[in-house]
Coordinates of C-alpha atoms in Angstrom, one line a residue:
X1 CA -70.7 -107.4 3.7
X2 CA -67.0 -108.3 4.1
X3 CA -66.4 -105.8 6.9
X4 CA -64.5 -103.3 4.9
X5 CA -65.2 -99.6 4.7
X6 CA -64.1 -96.4 2.9
X7 CA -64.0 -92.9 4.5
X8 CA -63.3 -90.0 2.1
X9 CA -61.7 -86.8 3.3
X10 CA -64.1 -83.8 2.7
X11 CA -63.6 -81.8 -0.4
X12 CA -62.3 -78.3 -0.1
X13 CA -63.5 -75.2 -2.1
X14 CA -65.4 -77.3 -4.7
X15 CA -62.4 -79.6 -5.3
X16 CA -62.8 -83.4 -5.3
X17 CA -62.2 -85.2 -2.1
X18 CA -58.5 -85.0 -1.2
X19 CA -58.0 -88.5 0.0
X20 CA -59.5 -91.5 1.7
X21 CA -59.0 -94.2 4.3
X22 CA -60.2 -97.7 3.8
X23 CA -59.9 -101.3 5.0
X24 CA -59.3 -104.3 2.8
X25 CA -58.8 -108.0 3.1
X26 CA -56.2 -109.8 1.0
X27 CA -57.5 -113.3 0.7
X28 CA -54.2 -114.6 -0.7
X29 CA -52.1 -113.5 2.3
X30 CA -55.1 -113.7 4.7
X31 CA -54.4 -110.2 6.1
X32 CA -56.6 -107.2 6.9
X33 CA -55.2 -103.8 6.0
X34 CA -55.9 -100.2 6.8
X35 CA -54.9 -97.9 3.9
X36 CA -54.5 -94.2 3.7
X37 CA -54.2 -92.0 0.6
X38 CA -54.1 -88.3 0.9
X39 CA -52.5 -86.0 -1.7
X40 CA -49.0 -87.4 -2.2
X41 CA -49.1 -89.4 1.0
X42 CA -49.9 -93.1 1.1
X43 CA -49.6 -95.7 3.8
X44 CA -50.7 -99.2 4.4
X45 CA -51.0 -100.6 8.0
X46 CA -51.5 -104.2 9.0
X47 CA -54.7 -104.6 11.1
X48 CA -54.7 -108.4 11.4
X49 CA -52.7 -111.3 10.1
X50 CA -54.9 -114.5 10.0
X51 CA -51.9 -116.7 9.2
X52 CA -50.4 -116.3 12.6
X53 CA -51.8 -118.5 15.3
X54 CA -53.0 -116.6 18.4
X55 CA -50.4 -116.7 21.2
X56 CA -53.1 -117.1 23.8
X57 CA -56.8 -117.0 24.4
X58 CA -56.7 -113.2 24.4
X59 CA -57.0 -113.0 20.6
X60 CA -59.6 -110.2 20.8
X61 CA -57.3 -108.1 23.0
X62 CA -54.4 -108.7 20.6
X63 CA -56.5 -107.7 17.6
X64 CA -57.7 -104.6 19.4
X65 CA -54.1 -103.7 20.2
X66 CA -53.0 -104.3 16.5
X67 CA -55.9 -102.1 15.2
X68 CA -55.1 -99.4 17.8
X69 CA -51.4 -99.5 16.8
X70 CA -52.3 -99.2 13.1
X71 CA -54.6 -96.3 13.6
X72 CA -52.1 -94.5 15.9
X73 CA -49.4 -94.8 13.2
X74 CA -51.8 -93.5 10.5
X75 CA -52.8 -90.5 12.7
X76 CA -49.1 -89.7 13.4
X77 CA -48.3 -89.6 9.7
X78 CA -51.4 -87.4 9.0
X79 CA -50.4 -85.0 11.8
X80 CA -46.8 -84.8 10.5
X81 CA -48.1 -84.1 7.1
X82 CA -50.5 -81.4 8.3
X83 CA -47.6 -79.8 10.2
X84 CA -45.6 -79.5 7.0
X85 CA -48.4 -77.7 5.1

């Protein structure tokens, strides 16, 4: 129960799942990551860096903005890839 998850893309026409999205925590760097792997595409997006001291008491808001930014970047890459298919 470390707060990580894995989402697999659905399989198509009896083929194995074509990719996945997952979160991970790197204990050495103290960073939380959102990672995408789909066909030949791969991306890693920083969700939270626990080594940086919060700039203010709005840590939750900053974390939410960082997560939203990472997800937005991932979705943009997926959309661009889908447009090329």
